[in-house]
């Protein structure tokens, strides 16, 4: 069953990253970053397409050298999804990828050289309608700010961000978004809370260098969940030491949990106990893998016994409730005559899910026709 969020979003200015709106009430976007060598065009393009296939709205690519910038030209020609160039220090790289059609520049204006160099990048971005992301990181604050505060603090991150914002303000450029990331979830939360009150630009959320798949996902869910539940955030990245595809999956799971944005299937499953009548864990794992291609939002409850099964099924689009030998099947809260053989639950439920998708697709064709 569909549920809507009661969260009131922070009002922000809208910018466009390629053809994707960010801020201004637009859906919160989910992004990741390639971890291939950018000069390996084939590998980088393949990874970008994998990210796009699981729902990424945009992808960031590191451009550390001019050789990488030249490779980016080929990468951009082979990809449709908006691409963000991650650039540090060398303003000439920013100018080059702008020439090659980049959709957003991730830079810190203060670390790419003198005022003239900054102005040349900003003027180029303005001329080509390319937005900028100011990306502040707790691990790379400016030396004077580190000296002033002694260690990364929320105010230190915000001071750094506002320093860069001031540069763009003086150049009369307002097409930018800002991030103030830290590896400490609570520090990041406080930083974003402070910054959200001081600028109107969109905020890019992230807990930087969050860790491995399990620990990083938990840390990101806690930090980003706190901010999103307060209406703070317009785009996000879950930073994991894992396959970037997992970052997209976790990002959408966070948004789904808060009823902010749905993509694909939301599985509601019991943790199992001796009452289960079929193998719930194996069923959920198999269906998650089989149904990765599904983009239609859907709540599917998979409960191994009749204690909580009927109640969860009543508020799910599809649901099964474990029973002896055969399990009950529900659709839109109504128990169906069909019963599932407990030895064949996976195949039967997948068939029902795909049939529902097919009916939805057909109804869309009829409406459009």
mmCIF file of C-alpha atoms in Angstrom:
data_model
loop_
_atom_site.group_PDB
_atom_site.id
_atom_site.type_symbol
_atom_site.label_atom_id
_atom_site.label_comp_id
_atom_site.label_asym_id
_atom_site.label_seq_id
_atom_site.Cartn_x
_atom_site.Cartn_y
_atom_site.Cartn_z
ATOM 1 C CA UNK A 1 0.000 0.000 0.000
ATOM 2 C CA UNK A 2 1.321 3.474 -0.722
ATOM 3 C CA UNK A 3 2.204 5.772 2.149
ATOM 4 C CA UNK A 4 3.200 9.403 1.936
ATOM 5 C CA UNK A 5 5.670 11.194 4.153
ATOM 6 C CA UNK A 6 4.612 13.936 6.540
ATOM 7 C CA UNK A 7 8.102 15.452 6.497
ATOM 8 C CA UNK A 8 8.147 19.152 5.587
ATOM 9 C CA UNK A 9 11.121 19.851 3.338
ATOM 10 C CA UNK A 10 13.421 22.807 3.890
ATOM 11 C CA UNK A 11 12.805 25.380 1.172
ATOM 12 C CA UNK A 12 15.752 25.726 -1.177
ATOM 13 C CA UNK A 13 16.695 27.189 -4.531
ATOM 14 C CA UNK A 14 16.491 24.772 -7.435
ATOM 15 C CA UNK A 15 19.431 24.051 -9.718
ATOM 16 C CA UNK A 16 19.657 21.709 -12.686
ATOM 17 C CA UNK A 17 22.289 18.984 -12.958
ATOM 18 C CA UNK A 18 21.886 18.099 -16.608
ATOM 19 C CA UNK A 19 18.187 17.383 -16.924
ATOM 20 C CA UNK A 20 17.750 16.501 -13.237
ATOM 21 C CA UNK A 21 16.369 19.158 -10.860
ATOM 22 C CA UNK A 22 17.952 19.405 -7.413
ATOM 23 C CA UNK A 23 16.294 21.383 -4.634
ATOM 24 C CA UNK A 24 13.233 23.561 -4.825
ATOM 25 C CA UNK A 25 10.934 20.707 -3.848
ATOM 26 C CA UNK A 26 12.235 18.273 -6.484
ATOM 27 C CA UNK A 27 12.529 14.604 -5.454
ATOM 28 C CA UNK A 28 15.647 13.929 -3.405
ATOM 29 C CA UNK A 29 18.210 12.488 -5.796
ATOM 30 C CA UNK A 30 20.550 9.572 -5.135
ATOM 31 C CA UNK A 31 24.043 9.515 -6.533
ATOM 32 C CA UNK A 32 27.288 7.576 -6.331
ATOM 33 C CA UNK A 33 30.859 7.904 -7.550
ATOM 34 C CA UNK A 34 32.926 5.691 -9.820
ATOM 35 C CA UNK A 35 35.951 3.939 -8.325
ATOM 36 C CA UNK A 36 37.517 2.807 -11.601
ATOM 37 C CA UNK A 37 40.529 4.526 -13.130
ATOM 38 C CA UNK A 38 38.935 7.352 -15.104
ATOM 39 C CA UNK A 39 41.504 6.821 -17.853
ATOM 40 C CA UNK A 40 40.067 3.304 -18.272
ATOM 41 C CA UNK A 41 37.145 4.508 -20.347
ATOM 42 C CA UNK A 42 35.523 1.115 -20.896
ATOM 43 C CA UNK A 43 35.561 0.175 -17.211
ATOM 44 C CA UNK A 44 34.295 3.592 -16.127
ATOM 45 C CA UNK A 45 31.455 3.627 -18.657
ATOM 46 C CA UNK A 46 30.468 0.092 -17.652
ATOM 47 C CA UNK A 47 30.297 1.080 -14.001
ATOM 48 C CA UNK A 48 28.283 4.209 -14.753
ATOM 49 C CA UNK A 49 25.764 2.130 -16.685
ATOM 50 C CA UNK A 50 25.499 -0.347 -13.789
ATOM 51 C CA UNK A 51 24.790 2.534 -11.442
ATOM 52 C CA UNK A 52 22.188 3.929 -13.798
ATOM 53 C CA UNK A 53 20.528 0.507 -14.038
ATOM 54 C CA UNK A 54 19.921 0.358 -10.270
ATOM 55 C CA UNK A 55 18.481 3.867 -10.123
ATOM 56 C CA UNK A 56 21.296 6.402 -9.804
ATOM 57 C CA UNK A 57 20.102 9.894 -10.747
ATOM 58 C CA UNK A 58 23.627 11.177 -11.384
ATOM 59 C CA UNK A 59 27.195 9.887 -11.073
ATOM 60 C CA UNK A 60 30.383 11.632 -9.943
ATOM 61 C CA UNK A 61 33.708 10.912 -11.654
ATOM 62 C CA UNK A 62 37.102 11.900 -10.272
ATOM 63 C CA UNK A 63 39.194 13.928 -12.746
ATOM 64 C CA UNK A 64 42.661 14.213 -11.157
ATOM 65 C CA UNK A 65 44.702 14.853 -14.317
ATOM 66 C CA UNK A 66 44.454 16.235 -17.830
ATOM 67 C CA UNK A 67 44.667 12.673 -19.135
ATOM 68 C CA UNK A 68 41.592 11.891 -17.048
ATOM 69 C CA UNK A 69 39.901 14.970 -18.513
ATOM 70 C CA UNK A 70 40.544 13.699 -22.023
ATOM 71 C CA UNK A 71 39.155 10.295 -21.033
ATOM 72 C CA UNK A 72 36.095 12.048 -19.608
ATOM 73 C CA UNK A 73 35.326 13.373 -23.066
ATOM 74 C CA UNK A 74 34.869 9.814 -24.320
ATOM 75 C CA UNK A 75 32.994 8.761 -21.191
ATOM 76 C CA UNK A 76 30.515 11.604 -21.539
ATOM 77 C CA UNK A 77 29.825 10.703 -25.156
ATOM 78 C CA UNK A 78 28.855 7.168 -24.111
ATOM 79 C CA UNK A 79 26.604 8.010 -21.152
ATOM 80 C CA UNK A 80 23.176 9.603 -20.834
ATOM 81 C CA UNK A 81 23.021 10.054 -17.059
ATOM 82 C CA UNK A 82 24.231 13.428 -15.704
ATOM 83 C CA UNK A 83 27.929 13.327 -14.781
ATOM 84 C CA UNK A 84 29.654 15.376 -12.086
ATOM 85 C CA UNK A 85 33.397 16.018 -12.299
ATOM 86 C CA UNK A 86 35.306 15.881 -9.020
ATOM 87 C CA UNK A 87 38.212 18.333 -9.297
ATOM 88 C CA UNK A 88 40.802 19.633 -6.877
ATOM 89 C CA UNK A 89 43.515 22.276 -7.247
ATOM 90 C CA UNK A 90 43.909 22.535 -11.049
ATOM 91 C CA UNK A 91 41.414 25.020 -12.461
ATOM 92 C CA UNK A 92 42.413 24.075 -16.020
ATOM 93 C CA UNK A 93 40.865 20.634 -15.556
ATOM 94 C CA UNK A 94 37.558 22.285 -14.673
ATOM 95 C CA UNK A 95 37.690 24.372 -17.835
ATOM 96 C CA UNK A 96 38.491 21.308 -19.925
ATOM 97 C CA UNK A 97 35.646 19.095 -18.666
ATOM 98 C CA UNK A 98 33.262 22.045 -18.985
ATOM 99 C CA UNK A 99 34.232 22.149 -22.643
ATOM 100 C CA UNK A 100 33.470 18.421 -22.861
ATOM 101 C CA UNK A 101 29.937 18.771 -21.512
ATOM 102 C CA UNK A 102 30.138 17.991 -17.806
ATOM 103 C CA UNK A 103 26.832 18.484 -15.985
ATOM 104 C CA UNK A 104 28.219 19.723 -12.653
ATOM 105 C CA UNK A 105 31.597 20.685 -11.185
ATOM 106 C CA UNK A 106 32.511 19.537 -7.694
ATOM 107 C CA UNK A 107 35.164 22.018 -6.579
ATOM 108 C CA UNK A 108 36.095 24.158 -3.646
ATOM 109 C CA UNK A 109 36.668 27.610 -5.161
ATOM 110 C CA UNK A 110 39.274 28.463 -2.555
ATOM 111 C CA UNK A 111 41.636 25.629 -3.459
ATOM 112 C CA UNK A 112 41.849 26.065 -7.226
ATOM 113 C CA UNK A 113 44.074 29.118 -7.262
ATOM 114 C CA UNK A 114 43.922 32.896 -7.215
ATOM 115 C CA UNK A 115 40.883 35.103 -7.840
ATOM 116 C CA UNK A 116 41.510 35.246 -11.571
ATOM 117 C CA UNK A 117 41.528 31.462 -11.898
ATOM 118 C CA UNK A 118 38.394 31.124 -9.791
ATOM 119 C CA UNK A 119 36.667 33.762 -11.892
ATOM 120 C CA UNK A 120 37.592 31.958 -15.113
ATOM 121 C CA UNK A 121 35.978 28.731 -13.858
ATOM 122 C CA UNK A 122 32.859 30.503 -12.577
ATOM 123 C CA UNK A 123 32.479 32.505 -15.790
ATOM 124 C CA UNK A 124 32.788 29.294 -17.802
ATOM 125 C CA UNK A 125 30.195 27.557 -15.602
ATOM 126 C CA UNK A 126 27.844 30.509 -15.988
ATOM 127 C CA UNK A 127 28.279 30.574 -19.751
ATOM 128 C CA UNK A 128 27.590 26.837 -20.114
ATOM 129 C CA UNK A 129 24.859 26.624 -17.419
ATOM 130 C CA UNK A 130 26.909 24.244 -15.303
ATOM 131 C CA UNK A 131 26.216 24.238 -11.552
ATOM 132 C CA UNK A 132 28.931 23.858 -8.935
ATOM 133 C CA UNK A 133 29.048 21.803 -5.754
ATOM 134 C CA UNK A 134 31.056 23.214 -2.904
ATOM 135 C CA UNK A 135 32.277 20.116 -1.105
ATOM 136 C CA UNK A 136 33.618 20.644 2.419
ATOM 137 C CA UNK A 137 35.094 17.619 4.183
ATOM 138 C CA UNK A 138 36.032 17.305 7.840
ATOM 139 C CA UNK A 139 39.278 15.602 6.856
ATOM 140 C CA UNK A 140 40.554 18.380 4.596
ATOM 141 C CA UNK A 141 39.740 21.712 6.197
ATOM 142 C CA UNK A 142 41.896 24.739 5.424
ATOM 143 C CA UNK A 143 44.996 25.098 7.603
ATOM 144 C CA UNK A 144 43.882 28.341 9.270
ATOM 145 C CA UNK A 145 40.485 26.880 10.180
ATOM 146 C CA UNK A 146 42.135 23.758 11.574
ATOM 147 C CA UNK A 147 44.440 25.969 13.633
ATOM 148 C CA UNK A 148 41.550 28.114 14.867
ATOM 149 C CA UNK A 149 39.352 25.217 16.022
ATOM 150 C CA UNK A 150 42.006 22.606 16.797
ATOM 151 C CA UNK A 151 39.873 19.812 15.363
ATOM 152 C CA UNK A 152 36.950 19.462 12.985
ATOM 153 C CA UNK A 153 33.830 20.914 14.575
ATOM 154 C CA UNK A 154 30.441 21.720 13.120
ATOM 155 C CA UNK A 155 31.211 25.426 13.149
ATOM 156 C CA UNK A 156 34.586 24.791 11.502
ATOM 157 C CA UNK A 157 32.920 22.946 8.621
ATOM 158 C CA UNK A 158 30.300 25.645 8.234
ATOM 159 C CA UNK A 159 32.926 28.413 8.333
ATOM 160 C CA UNK A 160 34.803 26.660 5.536
ATOM 161 C CA UNK A 161 31.637 26.272 3.496
ATOM 162 C CA UNK A 162 30.629 29.903 3.939
ATOM 163 C CA UNK A 163 34.094 31.013 2.905
ATOM 164 C CA UNK A 164 33.618 29.291 -0.444
ATOM 165 C CA UNK A 165 30.011 30.477 -0.708
ATOM 166 C CA UNK A 166 31.213 34.038 -0.219
ATOM 167 C CA UNK A 167 33.552 33.689 -3.201
ATOM 168 C CA UNK A 168 30.673 32.632 -5.451
ATOM 169 C CA UNK A 169 28.442 35.356 -4.029
ATOM 170 C CA UNK A 170 31.043 38.004 -4.870
ATOM 171 C CA UNK A 171 31.157 36.624 -8.418
ATOM 172 C CA UNK A 172 27.356 36.813 -8.604
ATOM 173 C CA UNK A 173 27.003 33.058 -9.149
ATOM 174 C CA UNK A 174 24.138 31.306 -7.357
ATOM 175 C CA UNK A 175 23.869 28.005 -9.233
ATOM 176 C CA UNK A 176 25.494 25.847 -6.616
ATOM 177 C CA UNK A 177 24.850 23.271 -3.919
ATOM 178 C CA UNK A 178 26.881 22.653 -0.766
ATOM 179 C CA UNK A 179 27.969 19.691 1.340
ATOM 180 C CA UNK A 180 29.615 19.631 4.778
ATOM 181 C CA UNK A 181 30.571 16.002 5.208
ATOM 182 C CA UNK A 182 32.282 14.322 8.134
ATOM 183 C CA UNK A 183 33.002 10.694 8.961
ATOM 184 C CA UNK A 184 31.419 11.251 12.390
ATOM 185 C CA UNK A 185 27.671 11.032 11.830
ATOM 186 C CA UNK A 186 26.698 13.366 14.667
ATOM 187 C CA UNK A 187 29.285 15.954 13.593
ATOM 188 C CA UNK A 188 27.921 15.864 10.053
ATOM 189 C CA UNK A 189 24.344 16.204 11.305
ATOM 190 C CA UNK A 190 25.181 19.254 13.397
ATOM 191 C CA UNK A 191 27.101 20.830 10.505
ATOM 192 C CA UNK A 192 24.201 20.460 8.097
ATOM 193 C CA UNK A 193 21.742 21.739 10.687
ATOM 194 C CA UNK A 194 23.796 24.910 11.127
ATOM 195 C CA UNK A 195 24.365 25.432 7.411
ATOM 196 C CA UNK A 196 20.700 24.853 6.512
ATOM 197 C CA UNK A 197 19.783 28.020 8.418
ATOM 198 C CA UNK A 198 22.331 30.212 6.641
ATOM 199 C CA UNK A 199 21.986 29.567 2.903
ATOM 200 C CA UNK A 200 19.124 28.913 0.474
ATOM 201 C CA UNK A 201 21.050 26.691 -1.913
ATOM 202 C CA UNK A 202 20.404 22.919 -2.117
ATOM 203 C CA UNK A 203 22.296 20.684 0.290
ATOM 204 C CA UNK A 204 24.120 17.541 -0.783
ATOM 205 C CA UNK A 205 24.046 15.070 2.127
ATOM 206 C CA UNK A 206 26.662 12.502 3.002
ATOM 207 C CA UNK A 207 28.554 10.862 5.838
ATOM 208 C CA UNK A 208 31.972 10.785 4.236
ATOM 209 C CA UNK A 209 34.177 7.695 4.426
ATOM 210 C CA UNK A 210 31.406 5.964 6.356
ATOM 211 C CA UNK A 211 33.087 2.530 6.301
ATOM 212 C CA UNK A 212 32.348 -0.889 4.881
ATOM 213 C CA UNK A 213 29.025 -2.119 3.573
ATOM 214 C CA UNK A 214 27.447 -3.020 6.914
ATOM 215 C CA UNK A 215 28.914 -0.432 9.269
ATOM 216 C CA UNK A 216 28.850 2.334 6.663
ATOM 217 C CA UNK A 217 25.243 1.655 5.790
ATOM 218 C CA UNK A 218 24.232 1.839 9.452
ATOM 219 C CA UNK A 219 26.201 5.037 10.053
ATOM 220 C CA UNK A 220 24.767 6.634 6.918
ATOM 221 C CA UNK A 221 21.224 5.571 7.751
ATOM 222 C CA UNK A 222 21.510 7.121 11.198
ATOM 223 C CA UNK A 223 23.064 10.410 10.080
ATOM 224 C CA UNK A 224 21.184 10.932 6.841
ATOM 225 C CA UNK A 225 17.968 9.684 8.400
ATOM 226 C CA UNK A 226 18.194 12.295 11.143
ATOM 227 C CA UNK A 227 18.658 15.084 8.614
ATOM 228 C CA UNK A 228 16.074 13.880 6.121
ATOM 229 C CA UNK A 229 13.487 13.475 8.872
ATOM 230 C CA UNK A 230 14.009 17.179 9.641
ATOM 231 C CA UNK A 231 13.432 18.094 6.004
ATOM 232 C CA UNK A 232 17.129 18.817 5.367
ATOM 233 C CA UNK A 233 18.723 17.555 2.164
ATOM 234 C CA UNK A 234 18.110 17.680 -1.584
ATOM 235 C CA UNK A 235 20.527 15.076 -2.926
ATOM 236 C CA UNK A 236 22.605 12.411 -1.211
ATOM 237 C CA UNK A 237 25.412 9.939 -1.522
ATOM 238 C CA UNK A 238 26.040 6.986 0.768
ATOM 239 C CA UNK A 239 29.848 6.699 0.880
ATOM 240 C CA UNK A 240 30.839 3.043 1.314
ATOM 241 C CA UNK A 241 34.041 1.054 0.961
ATOM 242 C CA UNK A 242 32.066 -1.304 -1.262
ATOM 243 C CA UNK A 243 30.725 -1.690 -4.777
ATOM 244 C CA UNK A 244 29.229 1.712 -5.694
ATOM 245 C CA UNK A 245 26.050 -0.090 -6.768
ATOM 246 C CA UNK A 246 25.462 -0.820 -3.081
ATOM 247 C CA UNK A 247 25.568 2.920 -2.366
ATOM 248 C CA UNK A 248 22.576 3.469 -4.622
ATOM 249 C CA UNK A 249 20.645 0.591 -3.088
ATOM 250 C CA UNK A 250 21.262 1.806 0.457
ATOM 251 C CA UNK A 251 20.408 5.383 -0.502
ATOM 252 C CA UNK A 252 17.037 4.345 -1.840
ATOM 253 C CA UNK A 253 16.448 2.107 1.179
ATOM 254 C CA UNK A 254 16.969 5.123 3.447
ATOM 255 C CA UNK A 255 14.511 7.210 1.443
ATOM 256 C CA UNK A 256 11.997 4.363 1.339
ATOM 257 C CA UNK A 257 12.212 3.906 5.110
ATOM 258 C CA UNK A 258 11.249 7.557 5.590
ATOM 259 C CA UNK A 259 8.514 7.359 2.925
ATOM 260 C CA UNK A 260 10.278 10.123 1.018
ATOM 261 C CA UNK A 261 10.881 8.356 -2.269
ATOM 262 C CA UNK A 262 10.154 4.856 -3.478
ATOM 263 C CA UNK A 263 11.854 2.804 -6.128
ATOM 264 C CA UNK A 264 11.505 -0.923 -6.412
ATOM 265 C CA UNK A 265 10.248 -3.343 -3.822
ATOM 266 C CA UNK A 266 10.105 -2.651 -0.108
ATOM 267 C CA UNK A 267 10.351 -6.091 1.480
ATOM 268 C CA UNK A 268 8.760 -6.439 4.917
ATOM 269 C CA UNK A 269 10.105 -9.641 6.416
ATOM 270 C CA UNK A 270 10.199 -11.232 9.850
ATOM 271 C CA UNK A 271 13.559 -12.019 11.495
ATOM 272 C CA UNK A 272 12.336 -15.652 11.768
ATOM 273 C CA UNK A 273 11.959 -18.018 14.689
ATOM 274 C CA UNK A 274 10.964 -21.644 15.176
ATOM 275 C CA UNK A 275 7.371 -20.789 14.186
ATOM 276 C CA UNK A 276 8.302 -20.154 10.542
ATOM 277 C CA UNK A 277 6.673 -22.531 8.084
ATOM 278 C CA UNK A 278 9.081 -21.782 5.210
ATOM 279 C CA UNK A 279 12.623 -20.418 4.940
ATOM 280 C CA UNK A 280 11.973 -16.668 5.138
ATOM 281 C CA UNK A 281 15.608 -15.565 4.981
ATOM 282 C CA UNK A 282 16.392 -17.614 1.871
ATOM 283 C CA UNK A 283 13.156 -16.396 0.264
ATOM 284 C CA UNK A 284 13.901 -12.723 0.855
ATOM 285 C CA UNK A 285 17.530 -13.018 -0.259
ATOM 286 C CA UNK A 286 16.562 -14.812 -3.461
ATOM 287 C CA UNK A 287 13.769 -12.380 -4.334
ATOM 288 C CA UNK A 288 15.945 -9.321 -3.686
ATOM 289 C CA UNK A 289 18.474 -10.693 -6.150
ATOM 290 C CA UNK A 290 15.926 -11.785 -8.739
ATOM 291 C CA UNK A 291 13.926 -8.569 -8.641
ATOM 292 C CA UNK A 292 16.725 -5.987 -8.785
ATOM 293 C CA UNK A 293 15.367 -4.850 -12.145
ATOM 294 C CA UNK A 294 12.003 -3.803 -10.690
ATOM 295 C CA UNK A 295 11.537 -0.035 -10.431
ATOM 296 C CA UNK A 296 7.810 0.021 -9.649
ATOM 297 C CA UNK A 297 7.270 0.885 -5.938
ATOM 298 C CA UNK A 298 5.666 -1.997 -4.094
ATOM 299 C CA UNK A 299 5.355 -3.225 -0.497
ATOM 300 C CA UNK A 300 5.732 -6.999 -0.211
ATOM 301 C CA UNK A 301 5.424 -8.699 3.177
ATOM 302 C CA UNK A 302 7.017 -12.091 3.729
ATOM 303 C CA UNK A 303 6.117 -13.424 7.163
ATOM 304 C CA UNK A 304 6.794 -17.003 8.223
ATOM 305 C CA UNK A 305 3.824 -17.600 10.493
ATOM 306 C CA UNK A 306 0.308 -16.405 11.352
ATOM 307 C CA UNK A 307 1.248 -14.292 14.383
ATOM 308 C CA UNK A 308 2.096 -11.088 12.486
ATOM 309 C CA UNK A 309 1.607 -12.321 8.933
ATOM 310 C CA UNK A 310 -2.045 -11.387 8.382
ATOM 311 C CA UNK A 311 -1.611 -7.930 9.902
ATOM 312 C CA UNK A 312 1.389 -7.090 7.725
ATOM 313 C CA UNK A 313 -0.319 -8.513 4.635
ATOM 314 C CA UNK A 314 -3.342 -6.270 5.204
ATOM 315 C CA UNK A 315 -1.200 -3.142 4.688
ATOM 316 C CA UNK A 316 1.009 -4.506 1.890
ATOM 317 C CA UNK A 317 0.498 -4.627 -1.851
ATOM 318 C CA UNK A 318 1.332 -8.319 -1.801
ATOM 319 C CA UNK A 319 1.917 -10.576 1.167
ATOM 320 C CA UNK A 320 2.403 -14.166 2.202
ATOM 321 C CA UNK A 321 1.700 -15.636 5.623
ATOM 322 C CA UNK A 322 3.290 -18.928 6.601
ATOM 323 C CA UNK A 323 1.019 -21.899 7.151
ATOM 324 C CA UNK A 324 1.539 -25.633 7.499
ATOM 325 C CA UNK A 325 2.568 -27.049 4.094
ATOM 326 C CA UNK A 326 0.945 -24.138 2.259
ATOM 327 C CA UNK A 327 1.042 -20.391 2.953
ATOM 328 C CA UNK A 328 -1.667 -17.795 2.524
ATOM 329 C CA UNK A 329 -1.373 -15.162 -0.196
ATOM 330 C CA UNK A 330 -2.788 -11.629 0.031
ATOM 331 C CA UNK A 331 -3.162 -8.915 -2.580
ATOM 332 C CA UNK A 332 -4.128 -5.346 -1.669
ATOM 333 C CA UNK A 333 -4.982 -6.519 1.822
ATOM 334 C CA UNK A 334 -7.395 -9.240 0.689
ATOM 335 C CA UNK A 335 -6.679 -12.916 1.171
ATOM 336 C CA UNK A 336 -6.746 -14.754 -2.140
ATOM 337 C CA UNK A 337 -7.857 -18.293 -2.901
ATOM 338 C CA UNK A 338 -4.373 -19.051 -4.153
ATOM 339 C CA UNK A 339 -2.122 -20.728 -1.606
ATOM 340 C CA UNK A 340 1.599 -21.140 -2.019
ATOM 341 C CA UNK A 341 3.352 -24.468 -1.696
ATOM 342 C CA UNK A 342 5.985 -23.810 0.981
ATOM 343 C CA UNK A 343 8.621 -25.590 -1.092
ATOM 344 C CA UNK A 344 8.016 -23.253 -4.040
ATOM 345 C CA UNK A 345 7.329 -19.892 -2.394
ATOM 346 C CA UNK A 346 10.084 -18.025 -4.233
ATOM 347 C CA UNK A 347 8.950 -18.862 -7.761
ATOM 348 C CA UNK A 348 5.277 -18.355 -6.973
ATOM 349 C CA UNK A 349 5.727 -14.981 -5.314
ATOM 350 C CA UNK A 350 8.051 -13.741 -8.049
ATOM 351 C CA UNK A 351 5.402 -14.680 -10.611
ATOM 352 C CA UNK A 352 2.734 -12.724 -8.712
ATOM 353 C CA UNK A 353 4.982 -9.666 -8.410
ATOM 354 C CA UNK A 354 5.827 -9.654 -12.100
ATOM 355 C CA UNK A 355 2.170 -10.171 -13.022
ATOM 356 C CA UNK A 356 1.253 -7.118 -10.973
ATOM 357 C CA UNK A 357 3.949 -5.088 -12.746
ATOM 358 C CA UNK A 358 2.667 -6.274 -16.117
ATOM 359 C CA UNK A 359 -0.903 -5.239 -15.259
ATOM 360 C CA UNK A 360 0.343 -1.827 -14.170
ATOM 361 C CA UNK A 361 2.299 -1.404 -17.397
ATOM 362 C CA UNK A 362 -0.771 -2.330 -19.438
ATOM 363 C CA UNK A 363 -2.953 0.137 -17.560
ATOM 364 C CA UNK A 364 -0.395 2.883 -18.223
ATOM 365 C CA UNK A 365 -0.525 2.080 -21.948
ATOM 366 C CA UNK A 366 -4.326 2.267 -21.912
ATOM 367 C CA UNK A 367 -4.311 5.605 -20.063
ATOM 368 C CA UNK A 368 -1.741 7.090 -22.439
ATOM 369 C CA UNK A 369 -3.463 5.621 -25.483
#
